[in-house]
Short mmCIF file of C-alpha atoms and ligand atoms in Angstrom, two decimals:
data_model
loop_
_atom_site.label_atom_id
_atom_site.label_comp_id
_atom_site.label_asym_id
_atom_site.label_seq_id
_atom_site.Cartn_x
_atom_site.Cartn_y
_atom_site.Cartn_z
CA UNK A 1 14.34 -13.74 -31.28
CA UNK A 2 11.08 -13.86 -33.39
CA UNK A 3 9.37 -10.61 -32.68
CA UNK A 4 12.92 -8.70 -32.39
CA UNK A 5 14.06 -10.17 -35.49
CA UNK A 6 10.92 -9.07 -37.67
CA UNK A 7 11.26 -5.68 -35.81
CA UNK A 8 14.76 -5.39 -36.81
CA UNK A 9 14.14 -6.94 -40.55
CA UNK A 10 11.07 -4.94 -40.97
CA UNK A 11 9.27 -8.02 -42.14
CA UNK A 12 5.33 -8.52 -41.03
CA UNK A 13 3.62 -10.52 -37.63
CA UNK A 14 1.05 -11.26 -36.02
CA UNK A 15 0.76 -11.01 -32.35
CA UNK A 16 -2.40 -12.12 -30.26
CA UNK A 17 -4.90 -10.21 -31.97
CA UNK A 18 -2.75 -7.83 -33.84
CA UNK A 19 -0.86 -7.24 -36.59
CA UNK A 20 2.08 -5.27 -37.58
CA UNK A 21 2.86 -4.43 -41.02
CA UNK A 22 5.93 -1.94 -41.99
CA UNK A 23 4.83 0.96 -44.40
CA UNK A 24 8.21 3.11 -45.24
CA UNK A 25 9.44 4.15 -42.76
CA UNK A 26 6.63 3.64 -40.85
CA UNK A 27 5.24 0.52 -38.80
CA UNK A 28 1.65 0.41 -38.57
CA UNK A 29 -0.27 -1.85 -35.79
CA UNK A 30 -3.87 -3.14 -36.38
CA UNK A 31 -6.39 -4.54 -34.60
CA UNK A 32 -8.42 -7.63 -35.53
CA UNK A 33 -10.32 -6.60 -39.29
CA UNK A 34 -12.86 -4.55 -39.02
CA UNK A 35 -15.19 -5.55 -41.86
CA UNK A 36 -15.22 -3.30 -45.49
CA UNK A 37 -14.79 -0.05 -43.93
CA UNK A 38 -11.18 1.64 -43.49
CA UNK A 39 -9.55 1.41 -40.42
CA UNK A 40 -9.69 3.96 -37.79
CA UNK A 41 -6.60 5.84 -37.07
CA UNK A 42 -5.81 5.70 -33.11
CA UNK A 43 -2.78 7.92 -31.82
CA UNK A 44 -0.57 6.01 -29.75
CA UNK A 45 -1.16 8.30 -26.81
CA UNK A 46 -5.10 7.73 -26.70
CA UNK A 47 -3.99 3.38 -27.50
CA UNK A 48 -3.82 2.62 -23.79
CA UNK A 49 -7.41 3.54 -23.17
CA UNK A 50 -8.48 2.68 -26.37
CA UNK A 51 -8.02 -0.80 -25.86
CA UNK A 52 -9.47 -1.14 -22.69
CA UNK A 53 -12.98 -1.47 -23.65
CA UNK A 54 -14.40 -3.91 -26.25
CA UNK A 55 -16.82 -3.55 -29.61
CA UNK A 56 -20.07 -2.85 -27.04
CA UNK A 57 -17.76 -0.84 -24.82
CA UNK A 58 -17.21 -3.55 -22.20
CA UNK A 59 -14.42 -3.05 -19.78
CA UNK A 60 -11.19 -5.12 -20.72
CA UNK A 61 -9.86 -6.20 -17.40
CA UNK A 62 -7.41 -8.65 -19.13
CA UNK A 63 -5.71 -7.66 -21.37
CA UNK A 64 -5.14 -10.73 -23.35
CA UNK A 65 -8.71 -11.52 -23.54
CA UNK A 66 -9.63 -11.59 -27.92
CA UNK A 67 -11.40 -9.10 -27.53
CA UNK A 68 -9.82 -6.07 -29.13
CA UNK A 69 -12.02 -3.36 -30.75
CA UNK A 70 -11.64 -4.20 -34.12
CA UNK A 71 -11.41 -1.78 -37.30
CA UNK A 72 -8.43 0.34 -35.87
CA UNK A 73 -4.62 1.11 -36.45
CA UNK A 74 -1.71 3.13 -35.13
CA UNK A 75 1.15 4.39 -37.40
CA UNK A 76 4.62 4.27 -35.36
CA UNK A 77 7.39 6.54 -36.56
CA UNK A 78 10.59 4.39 -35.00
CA UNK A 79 10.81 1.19 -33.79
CA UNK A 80 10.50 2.14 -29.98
CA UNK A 81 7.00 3.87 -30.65
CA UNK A 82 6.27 0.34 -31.97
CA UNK A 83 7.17 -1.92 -29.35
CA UNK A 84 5.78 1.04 -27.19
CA UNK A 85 2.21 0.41 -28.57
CA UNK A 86 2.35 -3.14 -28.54
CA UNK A 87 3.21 -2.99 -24.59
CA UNK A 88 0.12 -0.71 -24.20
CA UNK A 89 -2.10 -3.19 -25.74
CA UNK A 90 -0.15 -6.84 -24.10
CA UNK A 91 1.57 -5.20 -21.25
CA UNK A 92 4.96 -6.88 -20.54
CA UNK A 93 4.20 -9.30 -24.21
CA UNK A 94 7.91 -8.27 -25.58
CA UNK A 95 9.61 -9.17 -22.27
CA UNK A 96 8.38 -12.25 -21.86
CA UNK A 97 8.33 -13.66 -25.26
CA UNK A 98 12.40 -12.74 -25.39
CA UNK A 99 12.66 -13.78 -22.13
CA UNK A 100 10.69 -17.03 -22.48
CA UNK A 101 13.63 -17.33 -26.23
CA UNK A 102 16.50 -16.67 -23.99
CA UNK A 103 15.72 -19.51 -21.69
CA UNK A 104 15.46 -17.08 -18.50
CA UNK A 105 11.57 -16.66 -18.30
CA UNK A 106 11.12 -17.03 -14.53
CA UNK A 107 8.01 -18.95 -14.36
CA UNK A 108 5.75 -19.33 -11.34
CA UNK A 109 3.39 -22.83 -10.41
CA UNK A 110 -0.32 -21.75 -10.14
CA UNK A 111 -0.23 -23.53 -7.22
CA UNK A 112 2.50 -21.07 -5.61
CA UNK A 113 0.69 -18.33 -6.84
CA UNK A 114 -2.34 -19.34 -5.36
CA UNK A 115 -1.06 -20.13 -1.47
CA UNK A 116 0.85 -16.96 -1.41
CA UNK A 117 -2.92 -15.21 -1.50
CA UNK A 118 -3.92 -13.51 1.77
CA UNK A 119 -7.30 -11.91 2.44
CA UNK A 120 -10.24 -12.48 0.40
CA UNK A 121 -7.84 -14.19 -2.24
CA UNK A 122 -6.59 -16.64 0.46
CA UNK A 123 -9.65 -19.10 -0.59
CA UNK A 124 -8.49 -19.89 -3.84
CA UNK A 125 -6.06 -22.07 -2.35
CA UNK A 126 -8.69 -24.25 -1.43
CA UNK A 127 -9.65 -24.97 -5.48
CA UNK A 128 -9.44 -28.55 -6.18
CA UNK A 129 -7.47 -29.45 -8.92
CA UNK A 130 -10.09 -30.33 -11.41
CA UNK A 131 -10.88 -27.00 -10.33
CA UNK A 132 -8.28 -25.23 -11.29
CA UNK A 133 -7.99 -27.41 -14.64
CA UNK A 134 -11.56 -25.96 -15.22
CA UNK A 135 -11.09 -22.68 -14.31
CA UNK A 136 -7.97 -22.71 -16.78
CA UNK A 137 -9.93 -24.05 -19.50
CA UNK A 138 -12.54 -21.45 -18.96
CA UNK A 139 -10.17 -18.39 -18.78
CA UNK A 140 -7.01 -18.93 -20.16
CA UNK A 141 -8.94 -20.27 -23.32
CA UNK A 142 -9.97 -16.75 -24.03
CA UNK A 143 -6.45 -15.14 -23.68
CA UNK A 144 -4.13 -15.07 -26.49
CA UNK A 145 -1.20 -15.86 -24.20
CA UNK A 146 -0.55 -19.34 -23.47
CA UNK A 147 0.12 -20.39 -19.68
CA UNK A 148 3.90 -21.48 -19.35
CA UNK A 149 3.40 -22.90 -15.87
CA UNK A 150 1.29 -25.97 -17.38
CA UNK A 151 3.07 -28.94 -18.72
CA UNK A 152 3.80 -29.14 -22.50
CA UNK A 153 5.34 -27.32 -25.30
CA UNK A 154 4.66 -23.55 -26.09
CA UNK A 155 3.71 -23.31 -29.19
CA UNK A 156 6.47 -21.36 -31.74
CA UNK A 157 3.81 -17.88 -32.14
CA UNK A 158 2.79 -18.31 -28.27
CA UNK A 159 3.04 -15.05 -26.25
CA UNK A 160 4.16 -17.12 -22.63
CA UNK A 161 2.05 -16.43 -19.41
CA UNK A 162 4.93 -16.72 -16.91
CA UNK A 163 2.21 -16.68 -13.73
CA UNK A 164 -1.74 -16.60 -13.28
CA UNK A 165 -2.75 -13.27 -13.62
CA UNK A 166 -5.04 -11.67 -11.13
CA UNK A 167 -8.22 -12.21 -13.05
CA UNK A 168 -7.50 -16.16 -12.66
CA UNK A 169 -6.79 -15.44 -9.18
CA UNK A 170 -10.09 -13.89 -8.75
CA UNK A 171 -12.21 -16.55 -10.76
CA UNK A 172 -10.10 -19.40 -8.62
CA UNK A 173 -11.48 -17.75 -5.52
CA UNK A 174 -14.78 -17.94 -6.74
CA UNK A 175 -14.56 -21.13 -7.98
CA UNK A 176 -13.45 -22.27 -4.42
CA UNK A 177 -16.87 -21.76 -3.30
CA UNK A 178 -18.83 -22.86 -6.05
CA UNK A 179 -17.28 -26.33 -5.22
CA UNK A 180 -18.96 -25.71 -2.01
CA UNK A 181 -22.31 -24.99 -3.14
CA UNK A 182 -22.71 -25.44 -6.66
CA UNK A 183 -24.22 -22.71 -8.58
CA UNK A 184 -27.49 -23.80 -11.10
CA UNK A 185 -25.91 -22.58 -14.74
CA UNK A 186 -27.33 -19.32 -16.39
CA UNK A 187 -27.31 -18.76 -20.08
CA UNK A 188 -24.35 -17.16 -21.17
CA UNK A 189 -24.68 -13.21 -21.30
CA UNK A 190 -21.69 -11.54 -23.31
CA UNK A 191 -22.64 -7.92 -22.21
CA UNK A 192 -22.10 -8.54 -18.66
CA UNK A 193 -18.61 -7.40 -17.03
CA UNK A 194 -16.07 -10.24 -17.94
CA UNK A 195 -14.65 -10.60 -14.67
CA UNK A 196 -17.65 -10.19 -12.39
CA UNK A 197 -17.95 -14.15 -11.72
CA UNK A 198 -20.17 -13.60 -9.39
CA UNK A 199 -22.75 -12.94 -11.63
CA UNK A 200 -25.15 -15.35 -12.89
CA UNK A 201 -24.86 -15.50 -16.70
CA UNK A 202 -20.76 -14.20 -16.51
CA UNK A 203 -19.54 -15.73 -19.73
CA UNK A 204 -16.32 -17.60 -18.16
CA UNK A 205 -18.25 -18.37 -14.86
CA UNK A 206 -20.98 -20.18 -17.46
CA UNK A 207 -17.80 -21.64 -19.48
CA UNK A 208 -16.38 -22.56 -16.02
CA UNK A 209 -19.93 -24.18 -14.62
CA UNK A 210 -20.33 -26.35 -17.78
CA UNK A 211 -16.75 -27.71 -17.90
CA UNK A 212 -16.40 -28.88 -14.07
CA UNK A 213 -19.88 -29.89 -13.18
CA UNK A 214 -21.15 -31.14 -16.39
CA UNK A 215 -20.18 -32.92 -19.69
CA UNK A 216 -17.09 -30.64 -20.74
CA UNK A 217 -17.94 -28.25 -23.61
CA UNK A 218 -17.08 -28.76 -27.63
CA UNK A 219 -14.37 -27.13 -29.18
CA UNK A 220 -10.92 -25.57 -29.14
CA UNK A 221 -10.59 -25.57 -25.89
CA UNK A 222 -10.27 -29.20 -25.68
CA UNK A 223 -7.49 -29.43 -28.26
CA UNK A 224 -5.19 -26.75 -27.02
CA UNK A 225 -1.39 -27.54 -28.55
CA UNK A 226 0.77 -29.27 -25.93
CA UNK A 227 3.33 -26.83 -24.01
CA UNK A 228 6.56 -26.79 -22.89
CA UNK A 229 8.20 -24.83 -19.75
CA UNK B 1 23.30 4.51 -12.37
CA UNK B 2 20.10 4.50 -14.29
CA UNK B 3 17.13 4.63 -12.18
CA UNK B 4 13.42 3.52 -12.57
CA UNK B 5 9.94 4.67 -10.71
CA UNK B 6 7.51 2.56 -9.87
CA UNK B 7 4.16 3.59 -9.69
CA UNK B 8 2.46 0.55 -7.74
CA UNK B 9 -1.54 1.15 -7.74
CA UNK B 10 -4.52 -1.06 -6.96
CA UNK B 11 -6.38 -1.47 -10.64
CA UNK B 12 -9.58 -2.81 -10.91
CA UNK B 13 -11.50 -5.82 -12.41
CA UNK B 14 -14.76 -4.14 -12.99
CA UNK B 15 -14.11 -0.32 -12.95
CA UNK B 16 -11.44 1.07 -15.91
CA UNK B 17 -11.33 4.73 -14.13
CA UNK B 18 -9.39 3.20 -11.02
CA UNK B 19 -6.07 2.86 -12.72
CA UNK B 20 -6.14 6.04 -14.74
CA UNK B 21 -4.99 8.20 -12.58
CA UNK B 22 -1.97 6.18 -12.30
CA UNK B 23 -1.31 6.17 -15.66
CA UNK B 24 -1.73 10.12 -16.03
CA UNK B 25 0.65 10.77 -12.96
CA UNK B 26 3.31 8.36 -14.68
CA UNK B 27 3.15 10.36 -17.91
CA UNK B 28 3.38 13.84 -15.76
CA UNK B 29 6.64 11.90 -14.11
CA UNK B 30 7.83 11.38 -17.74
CA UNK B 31 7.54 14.51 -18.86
CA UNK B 32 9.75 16.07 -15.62
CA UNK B 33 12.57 14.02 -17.22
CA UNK B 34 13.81 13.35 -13.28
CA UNK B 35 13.86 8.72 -13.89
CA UNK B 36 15.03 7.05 -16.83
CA UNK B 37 11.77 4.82 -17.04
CA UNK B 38 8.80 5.77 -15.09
CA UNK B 39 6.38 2.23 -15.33
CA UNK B 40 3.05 1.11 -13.59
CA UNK B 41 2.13 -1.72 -12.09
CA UNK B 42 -0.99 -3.27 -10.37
CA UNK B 43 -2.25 -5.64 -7.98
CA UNK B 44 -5.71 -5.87 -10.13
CA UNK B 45 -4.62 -5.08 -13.75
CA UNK B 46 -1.56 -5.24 -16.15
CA UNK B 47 1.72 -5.32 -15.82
CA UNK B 48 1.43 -6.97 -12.32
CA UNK B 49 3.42 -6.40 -9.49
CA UNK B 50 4.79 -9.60 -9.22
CA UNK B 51 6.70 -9.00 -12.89
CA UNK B 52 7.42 -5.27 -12.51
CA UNK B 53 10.89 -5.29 -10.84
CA UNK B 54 12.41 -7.77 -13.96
CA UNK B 55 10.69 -5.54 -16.41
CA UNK B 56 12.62 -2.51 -15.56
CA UNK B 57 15.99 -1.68 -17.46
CA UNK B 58 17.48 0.68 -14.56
CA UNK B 59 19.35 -0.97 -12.03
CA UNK B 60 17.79 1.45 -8.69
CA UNK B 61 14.38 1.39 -9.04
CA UNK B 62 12.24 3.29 -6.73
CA UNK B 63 8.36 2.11 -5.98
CA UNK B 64 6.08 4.49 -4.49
CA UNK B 65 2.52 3.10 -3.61
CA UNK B 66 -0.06 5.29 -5.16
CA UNK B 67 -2.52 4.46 -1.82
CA UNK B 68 -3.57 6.37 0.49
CA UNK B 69 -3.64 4.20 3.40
CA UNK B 70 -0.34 2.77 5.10
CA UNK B 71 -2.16 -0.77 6.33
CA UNK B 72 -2.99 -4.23 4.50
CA UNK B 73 -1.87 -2.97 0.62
CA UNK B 74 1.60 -1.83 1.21
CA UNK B 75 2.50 -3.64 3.95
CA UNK B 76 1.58 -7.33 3.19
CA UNK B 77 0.33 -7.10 -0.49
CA UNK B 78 2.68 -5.21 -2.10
CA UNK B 79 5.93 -6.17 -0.47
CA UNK B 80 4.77 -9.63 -1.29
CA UNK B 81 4.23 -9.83 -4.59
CA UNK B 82 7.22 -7.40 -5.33
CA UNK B 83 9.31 -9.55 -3.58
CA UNK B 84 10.38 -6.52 -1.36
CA UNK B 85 12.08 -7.07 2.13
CA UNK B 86 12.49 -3.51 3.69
CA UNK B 87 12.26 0.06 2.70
CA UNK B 88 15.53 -1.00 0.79
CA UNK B 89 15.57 -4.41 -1.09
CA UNK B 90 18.72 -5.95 -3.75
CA UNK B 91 17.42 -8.22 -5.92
CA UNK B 92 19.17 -9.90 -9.22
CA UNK B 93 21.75 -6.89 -9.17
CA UNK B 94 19.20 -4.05 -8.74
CA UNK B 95 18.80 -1.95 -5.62
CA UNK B 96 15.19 -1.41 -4.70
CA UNK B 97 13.52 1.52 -2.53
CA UNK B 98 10.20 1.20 -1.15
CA UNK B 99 8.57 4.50 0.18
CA UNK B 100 5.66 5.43 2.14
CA UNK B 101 2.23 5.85 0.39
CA UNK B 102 1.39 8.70 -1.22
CA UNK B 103 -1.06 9.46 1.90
CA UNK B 104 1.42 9.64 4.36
CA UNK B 105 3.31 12.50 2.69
CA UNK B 106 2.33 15.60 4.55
CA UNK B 107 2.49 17.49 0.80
CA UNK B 108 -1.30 15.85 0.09
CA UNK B 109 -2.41 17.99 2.64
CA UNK B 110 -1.82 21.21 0.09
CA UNK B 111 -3.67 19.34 -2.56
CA UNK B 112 -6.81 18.77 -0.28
CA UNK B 113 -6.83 22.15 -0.42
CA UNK B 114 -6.74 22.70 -3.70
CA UNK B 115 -9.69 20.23 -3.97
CA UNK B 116 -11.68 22.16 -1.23
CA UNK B 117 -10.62 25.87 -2.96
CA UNK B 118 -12.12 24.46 -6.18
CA UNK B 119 -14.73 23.17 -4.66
CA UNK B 120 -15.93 26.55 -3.26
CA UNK B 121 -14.76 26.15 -0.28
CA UNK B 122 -13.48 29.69 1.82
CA UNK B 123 -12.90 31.13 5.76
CA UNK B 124 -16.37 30.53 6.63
CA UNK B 125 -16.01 26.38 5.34
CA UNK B 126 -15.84 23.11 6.93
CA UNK B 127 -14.39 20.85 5.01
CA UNK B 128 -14.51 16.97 5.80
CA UNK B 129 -11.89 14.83 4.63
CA UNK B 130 -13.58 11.82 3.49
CA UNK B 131 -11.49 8.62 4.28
CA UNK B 132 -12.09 4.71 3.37
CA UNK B 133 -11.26 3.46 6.90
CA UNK B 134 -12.00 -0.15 7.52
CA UNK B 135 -12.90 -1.28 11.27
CA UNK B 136 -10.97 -4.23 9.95
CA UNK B 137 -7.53 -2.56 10.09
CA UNK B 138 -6.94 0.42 12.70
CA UNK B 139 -3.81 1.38 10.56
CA UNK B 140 -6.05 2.44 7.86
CA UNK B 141 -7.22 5.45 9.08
CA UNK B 142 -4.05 7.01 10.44
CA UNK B 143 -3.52 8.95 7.10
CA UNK B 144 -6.73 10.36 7.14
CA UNK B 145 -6.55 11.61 10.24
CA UNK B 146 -3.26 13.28 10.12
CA UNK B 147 -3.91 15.20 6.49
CA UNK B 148 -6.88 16.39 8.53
CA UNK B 149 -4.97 17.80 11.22
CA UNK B 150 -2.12 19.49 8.87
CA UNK B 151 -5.08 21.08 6.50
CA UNK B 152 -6.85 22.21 10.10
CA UNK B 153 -3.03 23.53 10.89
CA UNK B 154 -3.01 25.42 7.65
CA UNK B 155 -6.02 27.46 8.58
CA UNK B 156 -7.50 28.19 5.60
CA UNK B 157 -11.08 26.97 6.78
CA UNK B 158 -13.27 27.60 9.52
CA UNK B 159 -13.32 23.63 10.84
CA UNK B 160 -12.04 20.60 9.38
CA UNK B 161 -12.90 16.74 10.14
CA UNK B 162 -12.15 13.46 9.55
CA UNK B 163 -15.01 11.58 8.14
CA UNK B 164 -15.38 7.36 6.72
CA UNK B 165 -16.67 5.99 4.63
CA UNK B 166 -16.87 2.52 6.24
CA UNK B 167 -16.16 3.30 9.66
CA UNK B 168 -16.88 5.67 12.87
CA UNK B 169 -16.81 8.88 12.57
CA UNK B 170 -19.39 8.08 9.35
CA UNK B 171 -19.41 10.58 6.17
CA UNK B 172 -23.41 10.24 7.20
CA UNK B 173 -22.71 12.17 10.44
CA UNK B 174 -21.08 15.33 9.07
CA UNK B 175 -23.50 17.49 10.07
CA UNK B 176 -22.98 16.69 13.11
CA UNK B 177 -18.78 16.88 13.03
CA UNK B 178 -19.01 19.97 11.68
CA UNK B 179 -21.46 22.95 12.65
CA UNK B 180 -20.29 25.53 9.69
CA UNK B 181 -23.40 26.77 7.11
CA UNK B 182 -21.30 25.35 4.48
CA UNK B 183 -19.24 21.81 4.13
CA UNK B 184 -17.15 20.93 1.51
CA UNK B 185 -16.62 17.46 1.48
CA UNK B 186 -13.07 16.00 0.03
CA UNK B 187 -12.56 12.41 -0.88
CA UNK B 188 -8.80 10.96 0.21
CA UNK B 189 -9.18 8.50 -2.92
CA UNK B 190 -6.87 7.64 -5.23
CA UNK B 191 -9.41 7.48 -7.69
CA UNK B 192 -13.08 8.43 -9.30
CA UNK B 193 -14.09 5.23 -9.14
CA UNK B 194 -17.24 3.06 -7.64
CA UNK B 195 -16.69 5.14 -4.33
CA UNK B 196 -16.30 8.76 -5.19
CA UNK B 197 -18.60 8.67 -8.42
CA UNK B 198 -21.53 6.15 -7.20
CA UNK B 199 -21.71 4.69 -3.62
CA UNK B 200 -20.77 7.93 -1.97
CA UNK B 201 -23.26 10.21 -3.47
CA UNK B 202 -25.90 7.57 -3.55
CA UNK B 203 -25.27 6.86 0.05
CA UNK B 204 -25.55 10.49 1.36
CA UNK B 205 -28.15 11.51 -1.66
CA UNK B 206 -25.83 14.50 -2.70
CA UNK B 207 -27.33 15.22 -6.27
CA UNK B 208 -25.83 17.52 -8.57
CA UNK B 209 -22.75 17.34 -6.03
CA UNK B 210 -24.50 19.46 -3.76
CA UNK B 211 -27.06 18.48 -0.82
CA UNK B 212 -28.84 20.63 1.34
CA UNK B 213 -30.03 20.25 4.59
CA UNK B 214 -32.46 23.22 6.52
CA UNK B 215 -29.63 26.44 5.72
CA UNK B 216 -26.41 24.30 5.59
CA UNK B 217 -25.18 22.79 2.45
CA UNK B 218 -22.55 20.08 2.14
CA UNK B 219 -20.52 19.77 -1.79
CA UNK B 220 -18.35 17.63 -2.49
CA UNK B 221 -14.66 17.84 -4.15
CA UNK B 222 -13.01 15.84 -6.97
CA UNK B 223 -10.46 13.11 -4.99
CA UNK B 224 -7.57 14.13 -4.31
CA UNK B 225 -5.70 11.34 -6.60
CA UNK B 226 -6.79 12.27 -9.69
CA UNK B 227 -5.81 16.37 -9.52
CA UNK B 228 -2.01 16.60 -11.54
CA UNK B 229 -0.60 17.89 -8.38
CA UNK B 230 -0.06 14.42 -6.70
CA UNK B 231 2.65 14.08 -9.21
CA UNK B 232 3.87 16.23 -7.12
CA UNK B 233 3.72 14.24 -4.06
CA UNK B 234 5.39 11.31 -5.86
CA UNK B 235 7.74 12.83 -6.91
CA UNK B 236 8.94 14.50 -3.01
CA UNK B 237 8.51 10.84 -2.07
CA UNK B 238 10.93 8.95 -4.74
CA UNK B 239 13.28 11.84 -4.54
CA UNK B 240 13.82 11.78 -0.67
CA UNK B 241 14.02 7.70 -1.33
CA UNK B 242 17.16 8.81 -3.85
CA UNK B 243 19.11 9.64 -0.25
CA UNK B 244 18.38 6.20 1.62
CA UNK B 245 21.54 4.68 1.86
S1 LIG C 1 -3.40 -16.68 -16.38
FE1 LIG C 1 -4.51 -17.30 -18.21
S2 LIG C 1 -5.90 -15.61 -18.59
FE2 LIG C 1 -4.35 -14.81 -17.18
S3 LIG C 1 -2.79 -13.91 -18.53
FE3 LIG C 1 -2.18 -16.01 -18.14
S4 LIG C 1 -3.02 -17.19 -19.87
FE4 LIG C 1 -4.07 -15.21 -19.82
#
């Protein structure tokens, strides 16, 4: 039990974007490094909203997304204010990492996820499969939890995704009817909300765009390390 | 037995303010001491529905549906991705309660009325309960129409009416619904989200929360969701779940 053990051994980890480091009798949780100056102290009451914007102030729909303020820490007086603050800022993170360790992660096929939509989800069905590999590449590439419903190993420091989230679910549907008319690509705008795909210039809608209709981007994303169930 | 509530809201991809409420009510549950865990979950936003149930130590767990409306949300959504079969579910040793929506409780009534009090409103006000309503789904304006009725029952204002925002009778026509000098107008929303703090007052040009029209004036309340008294109502609901046998 990696993150249990450290907790219990009061040794230092890493997590997604944060770290925790133990301090006495304290165990102090920081955000990605936020240049020369000191960090800012946030109270684990105010953590919750804290996180939920970005450095401009941008909305953080998914959690997971790297993009935590940075430059900011919480001090946590006993072990259960610690795993406390890392569920506000990777809701359910704990769980499924010791569930994913204990063998008994339940995990869920996008596919299943994806018929069991009804409404204005129910289209996202429809998304091809080189759809859905796109639409993967383009999201999931920008969350620091690692999908546990593709094939391949999880890597050892992975935080498992057990089932597509609803912001996948949402960029599925609206990549169901981009395969029906194809969208013209937009420069990438970083400042605009990340999960309004319907706007031109959405960065994972632009990510999305240049993977499945044209020559698939450079970089990590390509390379991701293999998984396992 | 240890026993768990569920708060199950709607969450947002674009608009941070629609879960909050959620979160504030589930801290006001905490501090009443009345469930071992108190937890959210979301059909927009994290921790999802769909992973709630497994998340929760207790072995009764009680969801309420913060939502106002008894129609698509709670009774397709919800019970699917929750895995729910019935007002009473067992799944992987853990007994499961589903209530009704926080709308259908007739305790929201009392905090319309706090809403409309606050908002000025006295013996000589109409006060228009604004609803969603969807021509799409007939169930969803049921709730609307019956915490109208109770808060005209009460009779602490001179009129009260049912008004939409996406469906007949039309927040546009309150003038018309209701013939008092003075409206206050009281969103039935969970939150103060894209409705209650953009379209709506954009739509019927109310600025600083007031519009006037000839002698009449219409205002317009903070939604009901977000005042600490739906705790409250949560609370009444999960606690006559306790009894379901
Ligand atoms: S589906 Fe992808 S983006 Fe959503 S939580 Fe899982 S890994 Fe992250």
């Amino acid at each position: 039990m990696r993150i249990e053990a450290a907790i219990a051994a009061r040794t230092s980890f890493r997590l997604g974007e944060i770290e925790v480091r133990f301090d006495g009798p304290v165990a102090v949780v920081s955000g990605p490094p936020g240049g020369d100056t000191a960090p800012v102290e946030v109270s684990l009451e105010v953590l919750r909203e804290f996180v939920r914007a970005d450095d401009h102030g941008r909305y953080r729909p998914l959690p997971g997304a790297r993009t935590l303020p940075h430059g900011w820490e919480v001090r946590c007086a006993s072990a259960g204010e610690l795993r406390t603050a890392i569920d506000e800022v990777y809701p359910l993170a704990l769980q499924h990492i010791s569930q994913h360790e204990r063998g008994d992660l339940r995990v869920v096929a996008l596919d299943d996820v994806l018929q069991r939509q009804s409404g204005r989800y129910a289209l996202a069905a429809g998304l091809s499969g080189k759809g859905r590999e796109a639409a993967c590449r383009a999201l999931c590439s920008r969350c620091v939890r690692t999908p546990s419903w593709q094939e391949g190993t999880l890597p050892e420091e992975a935080i498992p995704c057990p089932e597509a989230c609803s912001v996948l679910i949402a960029l599925c549907r609206e990549a169901a009817l981009w395969e029906s008319s194809p969208p013209a690509p937009s420069p990438a705008n970083p400042t605009l909300p990340f999960a309004q795909f319907e706007a031109p210039g959405n960065e994972v809608r632009e990510a999305y765009l240049a993977a499945h209709f044209a020559a698939p981007p450079p970089g990590p994303v390509q390379h991701r390390p293999a998984r396992r169930r | 037995m240890a026993r768990a509530l569920v708060l199950a809201g709607h969450g947002s991809h674009l608009d941070p303010a629609s879960s909050r409420p959620v979160h504030e009510h589930a801290l006001r549950l905490r501090a009443r001491g009345t469930f071992d865990e108190v937890r959210c979950a979301f059909w927009k936003e994290e921790p999802p529905l769909s992973r709630i149930l497994e998340a929760c130590d207790a072995d009764d767990v009680t969801i309420v549906p913060v939502f106002i409306s008894n129609g698509y949300f709670t009774r397709t959504v919800l019970p699917r991705e929750m895995g729910l079969t019935g007002p009473i579910s067992h799944m992987s040793g853990k007994l499961v309660r589903y209530t009704e929506p926080v709308g259908s409780h007739p305790a929201l009534a009392e905090v319309i009325v706090e809403r409309a009090l606050e908002a000025g409103a006295g013996p000589a006000t109409g006060v228009a309960v604004l609803g969603h309503g969807t021509p799409r789904n007939p169930e969803s304006e049921r709730n609307v129409f019956f915490q109208a009725g109770l808060v005209a029952k009460m009779g602490h204002f001179a009129a009260v009416a049912a008004v939409f925002l996406e469906q007949e009778p039309n927040m546009r026509d309150v003038f018309q619904r209701l013939d008092t000098r003075e409206i206050v107008m009281v969103p039935l929303f969970v939150a103060e989200g894209w409705h209650v703090g953009v379209s709506i007052p954009m739509d019927m040009a109310i600025g600083a929360g007031e519009l006037r029209r000839d002698d009449r004036t219409l205002r317009f309340a903070a939604p009901v969701g977000t005042h600490p008294l739906l705790a409250g109502v949560i609370n009444d609901l999960a606690s006559a779940a306790a009894a379901w046998r």
